[in-house]
Coordinates of N, CA and C in Angstrom, one line a residue:
M1 N -21.6 170.5 -173.0 CA -21.0 169.6 -173.3 C -21.6 168.0 -173.6
G2 N -22.5 168.0 -172.7 CA -22.6 166.0 -172.5 C -23.6 166.3 -173.5
I3 N -24.3 164.6 -173.5 CA -24.9 164.4 -174.3 C -27.0 164.9 -174.6
E4 N -26.9 165.6 -173.4 CA -28.1 166.1 -173.2 C -28.2 167.3 -175.1
E5 N -26.9 167.9 -175.4 CA -26.8 169.6 -176.0 C -27.3 168.4 -177.4
H6 N -26.5 167.8 -177.5 CA -26.6 167.1 -178.8 C -28.1 166.6 -179.4
L7 N -28.9 166.2 -178.0 CA -29.8 165.4 -177.8 C -31.3 166.8 -178.7
G8 N -31.2 168.0 -177.7 CA -32.0 168.9 -177.8 C -32.8 168.6 -176.5
D9 N -33.8 169.6 -176.4 CA -34.9 169.3 -175.2 C -35.5 168.2 -175.4
N10 N -36.3 168.4 -176.6 CA -37.3 167.0 -176.5 C -37.0 165.5 -175.7
I11 N -35.9 165.9 -175.7 CA -34.8 163.8 -174.5 C -34.5 164.5 -173.6
I12 N -35.2 163.4 -172.5 CA -34.8 162.8 -171.4 C -33.7 162.1 -170.9
T13 N -31.7 162.0 -170.8 CA -31.7 161.2 -170.3 C -31.7 160.6 -168.9
A14 N -31.5 159.5 -167.9 CA -31.4 159.4 -166.8 C -31.1 157.8 -167.0
S15 N -30.3 157.3 -165.2 CA -30.5 155.7 -165.3 C -31.4 154.9 -165.0
L16 N -31.1 153.8 -165.4 CA -32.2 153.0 -165.1 C -32.8 152.9 -163.9
D17 N -32.1 152.8 -163.0 CA -32.2 152.9 -161.9 C -33.4 153.4 -161.2
K18 N -32.8 155.1 -161.4 CA -33.7 156.4 -161.0 C -35.3 155.9 -162.2
I19 N -34.9 155.4 -163.2 CA -35.9 155.6 -164.1 C -36.9 154.9 -163.5
V20 N -36.5 153.1 -162.8 CA -37.5 152.2 -162.7 C -38.0 152.6 -160.8
S21 N -37.2 153.3 -160.2 CA -37.2 153.7 -158.9 C -38.5 154.5 -158.7
W22 N -39.0 155.5 -159.6 CA -39.5 156.6 -159.7 C -40.7 156.0 -160.0
G23 N -40.9 154.4 -160.7 CA -42.1 153.8 -161.6 C -42.8 153.5 -160.2
R24 N -41.6 152.8 -159.7 CA -41.9 151.4 -158.6 C -42.3 152.6 -156.6
K25 N -42.2 153.5 -157.0 CA -42.7 155.2 -156.1 C -43.8 155.3 -156.3
W26 N -44.3 155.6 -157.5 CA -45.8 155.9 -157.7 C -46.9 155.1 -157.8
S27 N -46.4 153.7 -158.2 CA -47.5 152.5 -158.2 C -47.6 151.8 -157.1
I28 N -47.7 151.7 -155.8 CA -47.3 151.0 -154.9 C -49.3 150.2 -154.6
W29 N -48.7 149.2 -154.2 CA -49.9 148.6 -155.1 C -50.2 147.4 -153.3
P30 N -51.0 148.0 -151.8 CA -50.5 147.9 -150.8 C -51.6 146.2 -150.4
A31 N -51.4 145.3 -149.9 CA -52.5 144.5 -149.6 C -52.7 144.7 -148.2
T32 N -53.9 144.6 -146.9 CA -54.7 145.5 -146.5 C -54.6 144.2 -145.5
F33 N -53.8 144.3 -144.3 CA -54.1 143.4 -143.4 C -54.6 144.1 -142.2
G34 N -55.7 143.9 -142.3 CA -56.5 144.9 -140.7 C -56.3 144.1 -140.0
L35 N -56.4 144.0 -138.8 CA -56.6 142.9 -137.6 C -57.5 143.9 -136.1
A36 N -57.6 144.4 -136.4 CA -58.3 145.8 -134.8 C -58.3 147.2 -135.5
C37 N -58.8 148.2 -134.1 CA -58.9 148.8 -135.0 C -58.6 149.9 -136.1
C38 N -56.8 149.9 -136.0 CA -56.1 150.2 -136.8 C -56.9 150.0 -138.6
A39 N -57.6 148.8 -138.3 CA -58.0 149.2 -139.9 C -58.9 149.7 -140.2
I40 N -59.6 150.6 -139.2 CA -61.2 151.8 -139.8 C -60.1 152.9 -139.7
E41 N -59.1 153.2 -139.6 CA -58.5 154.0 -139.7 C -57.4 154.0 -141.3
M42 N -56.9 152.8 -141.4 CA -56.6 152.9 -142.6 C -57.9 152.7 -143.9
M43 N -58.7 151.9 -143.7 CA -59.8 152.5 -144.4 C -60.9 153.3 -144.7
T44 N -60.3 154.3 -144.1 CA -60.7 156.1 -144.2 C -60.0 156.8 -144.9
V45 N -58.2 156.3 -144.6 CA -57.9 156.9 -145.7 C -58.0 156.8 -147.4
A46 N -59.0 155.9 -147.9 CA -58.8 155.3 -149.0 C -60.3 155.9 -149.0
S47 N -60.8 156.8 -148.2 CA -62.2 157.7 -148.8 C -61.9 159.0 -149.8
S48 N -63.2 159.2 -150.0 CA -62.5 160.9 -150.8 C -62.2 161.9 -150.7
R49 N -62.2 162.2 -148.7 CA -61.3 163.1 -148.0 C -60.4 163.6 -148.1
Y50 N -59.4 161.5 -147.8 CA -58.0 162.0 -147.9 C -57.4 161.4 -149.0
D51 N -58.6 160.2 -150.2 CA -57.6 161.1 -151.3 C -56.5 159.3 -151.6
F52 N -56.7 158.5 -151.2 CA -55.5 157.6 -151.2 C -54.9 157.4 -152.3
D53 N -55.8 157.1 -153.8 CA -55.7 157.3 -155.0 C -54.5 158.0 -155.4
R54 N -54.0 159.7 -155.1 CA -53.7 160.6 -155.8 C -52.0 159.9 -155.5
L55 N -51.7 159.0 -154.4 CA -50.4 158.7 -154.4 C -49.8 157.3 -154.8
G56 N -50.8 157.0 -155.8 CA -50.4 155.8 -156.3 C -50.7 154.7 -155.7
L57 N -51.9 154.6 -154.8 CA -51.5 153.5 -153.9 C -52.8 152.9 -155.0
I58 N -53.3 151.9 -154.5 CA -54.0 151.1 -155.0 C -54.3 149.9 -154.4
F59 N -55.6 149.6 -153.3 CA -55.6 148.3 -152.6 C -55.7 147.6 -153.4
R60 N -54.9 146.3 -153.1 CA -55.3 145.5 -153.6 C -55.5 144.1 -152.8
S61 N -56.0 142.9 -153.2 CA -57.1 142.1 -152.7 C -56.0 140.6 -152.8
S62 N -55.2 140.5 -153.0 CA -54.7 139.4 -153.3 C -52.5 139.6 -153.0
P63 N -52.2 138.4 -152.2 CA -50.9 138.8 -151.7 C -49.9 139.1 -153.4
R64 N -50.4 138.4 -154.0 CA -49.6 138.3 -156.0 C -49.4 139.6 -156.3
Q65 N -50.7 140.3 -156.3 CA -50.6 141.6 -157.4 C -49.7 143.2 -156.1
S66 N -49.0 142.4 -154.9 CA -49.2 143.7 -154.7 C -47.9 143.6 -153.9
D67 N -47.2 145.0 -153.9 CA -45.8 144.8 -153.2 C -45.6 145.5 -151.5
L68 N -47.3 145.6 -151.2 CA -46.5 146.7 -149.8 C -47.9 146.0 -149.3
I69 N -48.1 145.3 -148.0 CA -48.3 145.1 -146.7 C -48.1 145.7 -145.6
I70 N -49.5 146.5 -145.6 CA -49.9 147.2 -144.5 C -49.9 146.7 -143.0
V71 N -49.8 146.3 -142.1 CA -50.4 145.4 -140.8 C -50.8 146.1 -140.3
S72 N -51.7 146.7 -139.7 CA -52.9 147.5 -139.0 C -53.1 146.4 -137.7
G73 N -53.0 147.2 -136.7 CA -53.2 146.7 -135.8 C -52.6 145.3 -134.9
R74 N -53.2 144.8 -133.6 CA -53.0 143.4 -133.1 C -52.6 142.2 -133.6
V75 N -51.3 141.8 -133.8 CA -50.9 140.6 -134.5 C -50.9 139.1 -133.3
S76 N -52.0 138.6 -132.9 CA -51.6 137.3 -131.8 C -50.8 135.9 -132.5
Y77 N -51.0 135.1 -131.8 CA -49.6 134.8 -132.2 C -50.3 133.9 -133.4
K78 N -52.0 133.0 -132.4 CA -53.3 132.6 -133.7 C -52.9 133.2 -134.9
M79 N -52.9 135.0 -135.4 CA -52.5 135.0 -136.9 C -51.0 135.2 -137.4
A80 N -50.1 135.4 -135.9 CA -48.9 135.4 -136.6 C -48.6 134.6 -138.3
P81 N -48.6 132.9 -138.3 CA -48.7 132.2 -139.0 C -48.8 133.2 -140.9
M82 N -50.7 133.4 -140.3 CA -50.9 134.1 -142.0 C -50.4 135.2 -142.2
V83 N -49.8 136.4 -141.2 CA -49.7 137.8 -142.0 C -48.4 137.1 -142.3
K84 N -47.3 135.8 -142.1 CA -45.9 135.4 -142.5 C -46.5 134.8 -143.9
R85 N -47.6 134.0 -144.3 CA -47.9 133.6 -145.3 C -48.2 134.5 -146.1
V86 N -49.5 135.1 -146.0 CA -49.1 136.5 -147.1 C -47.7 137.5 -147.5
Y87 N -46.7 137.8 -146.7 CA -45.8 138.0 -147.2 C -45.3 137.4 -147.1
D88 N -44.7 136.5 -147.7 CA -44.5 135.1 -148.2 C -44.7 135.5 -149.6
Q89 N -46.2 135.1 -149.9 CA -46.9 135.1 -151.6 C -46.8 136.4 -151.9
M90 N -45.6 137.2 -151.4 CA -46.0 138.8 -152.4 C -44.7 139.1 -153.2
P91 N -44.4 139.4 -154.4 CA -43.3 139.1 -155.1 C -42.5 140.0 -154.6
N92 N -41.5 140.0 -155.3 CA -40.1 140.7 -154.5 C -40.2 142.3 -156.1
P93 N -39.6 143.1 -155.6 CA -39.8 144.1 -154.3 C -40.7 143.9 -153.3
K94 N -40.4 143.7 -152.2 CA -41.9 144.1 -151.6 C -41.6 144.7 -149.8
W95 N -42.3 145.7 -149.1 CA -42.1 146.6 -147.9 C -43.2 146.4 -146.9
V96 N -43.0 146.6 -145.9 CA -44.4 146.3 -145.1 C -44.2 147.9 -144.1
I97 N -45.0 147.9 -144.1 CA -46.0 149.5 -142.9 C -46.6 148.7 -142.1
A98 N -45.8 149.0 -140.7 CA -46.7 148.2 -139.1 C -46.9 149.5 -138.3
M99 N -48.4 149.9 -138.6 CA -49.8 150.7 -138.2 C -50.1 150.7 -137.2
G100 N -49.9 151.6 -136.0 CA -50.5 151.1 -135.1 C -49.8 150.6 -134.1
D101 N -49.9 151.2 -132.5 CA -48.9 150.6 -131.7 C -49.0 149.6 -131.7
C102 N -50.1 149.0 -131.4 CA -49.9 146.8 -131.5 C -49.1 146.6 -132.2
A103 N -49.1 146.6 -133.7 CA -47.9 146.3 -135.0 C -46.6 146.7 -134.5
C104 N -46.6 148.0 -133.9 CA -44.9 148.1 -133.9 C -44.4 147.8 -132.7
S105 N -45.1 147.6 -131.4 CA -44.4 146.9 -130.2 C -45.5 146.1 -129.1
G106 N -46.3 145.6 -129.8 CA -47.2 145.1 -129.0 C -49.0 146.0 -128.3
G107 N -48.1 147.4 -128.6 CA -49.4 147.8 -127.7 C -49.3 148.0 -126.2
L108 N -50.8 148.2 -125.8 CA -50.7 147.7 -124.3 C -51.0 146.5 -124.3
F109 N -51.5 145.8 -125.0 CA -51.6 144.2 -124.7 C -50.0 143.4 -124.7
N110 N -49.2 143.8 -123.6 CA -48.4 142.6 -122.7 C -48.6 141.7 -122.3
V111 N -49.5 140.7 -123.5 CA -49.9 139.5 -122.5 C -49.0 138.3 -123.5
Y112 N -49.8 137.1 -122.8 CA -48.7 135.9 -123.9 C -49.8 135.8 -124.9
S113 N -50.3 136.1 -125.3 CA -51.3 135.9 -126.5 C -50.9 136.9 -127.9
I114 N -50.2 137.8 -127.8 CA -50.5 139.0 -128.7 C -48.5 139.0 -128.6
V115 N -48.3 139.2 -130.3 CA -47.2 139.3 -130.8 C -46.0 140.8 -130.7
Q116 N -45.0 140.8 -129.5 CA -44.8 142.4 -129.3 C -44.4 143.0 -130.4
G117 N -44.4 143.3 -131.7 CA -44.2 144.1 -132.7 C -44.0 142.8 -133.9
V118 N -44.7 143.0 -134.9 CA -44.8 142.1 -136.5 C -43.2 142.4 -136.9
D119 N -42.6 143.1 -136.2 CA -40.6 142.6 -136.9 C -40.4 141.5 -136.7
T120 N -40.6 140.7 -135.6 CA -40.4 139.8 -135.3 C -41.5 138.5 -136.2
I121 N -42.1 139.3 -137.0 CA -42.5 137.9 -138.2 C -41.7 138.3 -139.4
I122 N -42.0 139.3 -140.0 CA -41.5 140.0 -141.0 C -40.7 141.2 -141.2
P123 N -39.3 141.5 -141.9 CA -39.2 143.1 -141.4 C -40.1 143.9 -141.9
V124 N -39.7 145.3 -141.7 CA -40.9 146.4 -141.5 C -39.7 147.4 -141.7
D125 N -40.5 148.1 -142.9 CA -39.4 149.4 -143.9 C -40.6 150.6 -142.4
V126 N -41.2 150.8 -142.4 CA -42.1 152.0 -141.9 C -42.6 151.7 -140.5
Y127 N -42.4 152.5 -139.9 CA -43.6 152.1 -138.7 C -44.2 153.4 -138.2
I128 N -46.0 153.1 -137.8 CA -46.3 154.5 -137.8 C -47.1 154.6 -135.9
P129 N -46.4 154.9 -135.4 CA -47.3 155.3 -134.0 C -48.3 155.3 -134.2
G130 N -49.0 155.2 -132.9 CA -50.4 156.0 -132.9 C -51.4 155.2 -131.7
C131 N -52.3 155.2 -132.1 CA -52.8 154.4 -130.7 C -55.1 155.0 -131.2
P132 N -55.2 154.6 -132.2 CA -54.8 154.2 -133.2 C -54.5 155.5 -134.1
P133 N -53.3 155.2 -135.3 CA -52.9 156.9 -136.2 C -53.8 157.4 -136.7
R134 N -54.2 158.6 -137.1 CA -54.6 159.1 -138.0 C -54.4 159.0 -139.1
P135 N -55.4 158.5 -140.1 CA -55.2 158.2 -141.4 C -54.0 159.1 -142.2
E136 N -53.9 160.5 -141.7 CA -52.6 161.4 -141.4 C -51.8 160.8 -141.5
A137 N -51.8 160.2 -140.4 CA -50.3 159.9 -139.8 C -50.0 158.2 -141.4
L138 N -51.2 157.8 -141.5 CA -50.3 156.6 -142.9 C -50.5 157.3 -144.1
I139 N -50.9 158.4 -144.3 CA -50.2 159.4 -145.4 C -48.4 159.4 -145.4
Y140 N -48.7 160.3 -144.3 CA -46.9 160.5 -144.1 C -46.0 159.4 -144.1
G141 N -46.6 158.2 -143.6 CA -45.9 157.0 -143.3 C -45.7 156.6 -145.2
I142 N -46.3 156.5 -146.0 CA -46.8 156.4 -146.8 C -45.5 157.3 -147.8
V143 N -45.4 158.2 -147.6 CA -44.8 159.3 -148.5 C -43.3 159.0 -147.4
K144 N -43.0 158.4 -146.5 CA -41.0 158.1 -146.0 C -40.8 156.8 -146.9
L145 N -42.3 156.0 -147.1 CA -41.4 154.5 -147.7 C -41.5 154.8 -149.5
Q146 N -42.2 155.6 -149.6 CA -41.9 156.3 -151.2 C -40.3 156.9 -151.2
E147 N -40.0 157.9 -150.7 CA -38.4 158.3 -150.2 C -37.7 157.4 -150.2
K148 N -37.9 155.9 -149.6 CA -37.1 154.9 -149.1 C -37.1 154.2 -150.9
I149 N -38.3 154.4 -151.1 CA -38.2 153.4 -152.5 C -37.6 154.2 -153.4
E150 N -37.4 155.6 -153.2 CA -37.2 156.4 -154.2 C -35.1 155.8 -154.1
K151 N -34.6 155.9 -152.9 CA -32.8 155.7 -153.0 C -32.7 153.9 -153.5
G152 N -34.3 153.6 -154.2 CA -33.7 151.8 -154.0 C -32.8 151.2 -155.7
T153 N -32.4 150.7 -155.4 CA -31.1 150.1 -156.8 C -31.9 148.8 -157.3
L154 N -31.3 148.1 -158.6 CA -32.1 147.1 -159.3 C -31.0 146.2 -159.3
K155 N -30.2 146.5 -158.4 CA -29.2 145.6 -158.1 C -29.4 144.6 -156.9
H156 N -29.4 143.0 -157.3 CA -30.2 142.7 -156.0 C -29.7 142.5 -154.2
E157 N -30.5 142.8 -153.9 CA -30.3 142.7 -152.4 C -30.6 141.8 -152.0
E158 N -30.0 141.2 -151.1 CA -30.8 140.5 -149.7 C -31.7 140.7 -149.1
P159 N -33.1 139.8 -148.6 CA -33.5 139.9 -147.7 C -32.8 140.4 -146.2
P160 N -33.4 141.3 -144.9 CA -32.9 141.3 -143.6 C -33.0 140.2 -142.9
K161 N -32.5 139.8 -142.6 CA -32.6 138.1 -141.6 C -33.0 138.5 -140.8
L162 N -33.4 137.9 -140.3 CA -34.8 137.7 -139.1 C -34.2 137.1 -137.7
H163 N -33.7 137.2 -137.3 CA -33.2 136.6 -135.7 C -34.3 136.5 -134.5
I164 N -35.0 134.6 -135.6 CA -36.8 134.4 -134.9 C -36.0 133.4 -133.4
D165 N -36.6 133.6 -132.7 CA -36.4 132.6 -131.6 C -37.1 131.6 -131.9
S166 N -36.8 130.2 -132.0 CA -37.1 128.7 -132.2 C -38.4 128.5 -131.3
N167 N -38.4 128.6 -130.9 CA -39.2 128.6 -129.4 C -40.5 129.3 -129.7
K168 N -40.7 130.5 -130.0 CA -42.2 130.8 -130.5 C -43.2 129.8 -131.3
K169 N -44.1 130.4 -131.3 CA -45.1 129.5 -131.3 C -45.5 129.3 -133.1
Y170 N -45.1 130.7 -133.8 CA -45.2 131.1 -135.1 C -44.5 130.5 -136.2

């Protein structure tokens, strides 16, 4: 009784939200932001052994061509403005992965010079724990991000508000 019976087997109907979300899910272009040892694991993911490209990911060197930033490693207060600037230069919609204990929570560097989690600077969509996390963990994080993107919609959504302390140095 639906429209599919009248159109035949060669036509597929879907909502625009599902088609766009499907396209975004399989064409993520990450901007890399390797700050420490986790960046080596991130580079390993792009090797032939793990074949990151099969997930539709192509590393980009420009934030203006990227929709995902992978922050891997510890973020110092000196680097925090640069991380924020790269994130701000990315077009919407954009996503963030915090890779490694240091990016997620400061890790074992509970000192004055290290940001205790990159989520105090930019909103994070997926956290990947580990010191350093294995390439399989990053692939699992990408799959989780793809699931989140697939549930997305074209409706305008406000970016999450961050409660940033104005006394911080970044």
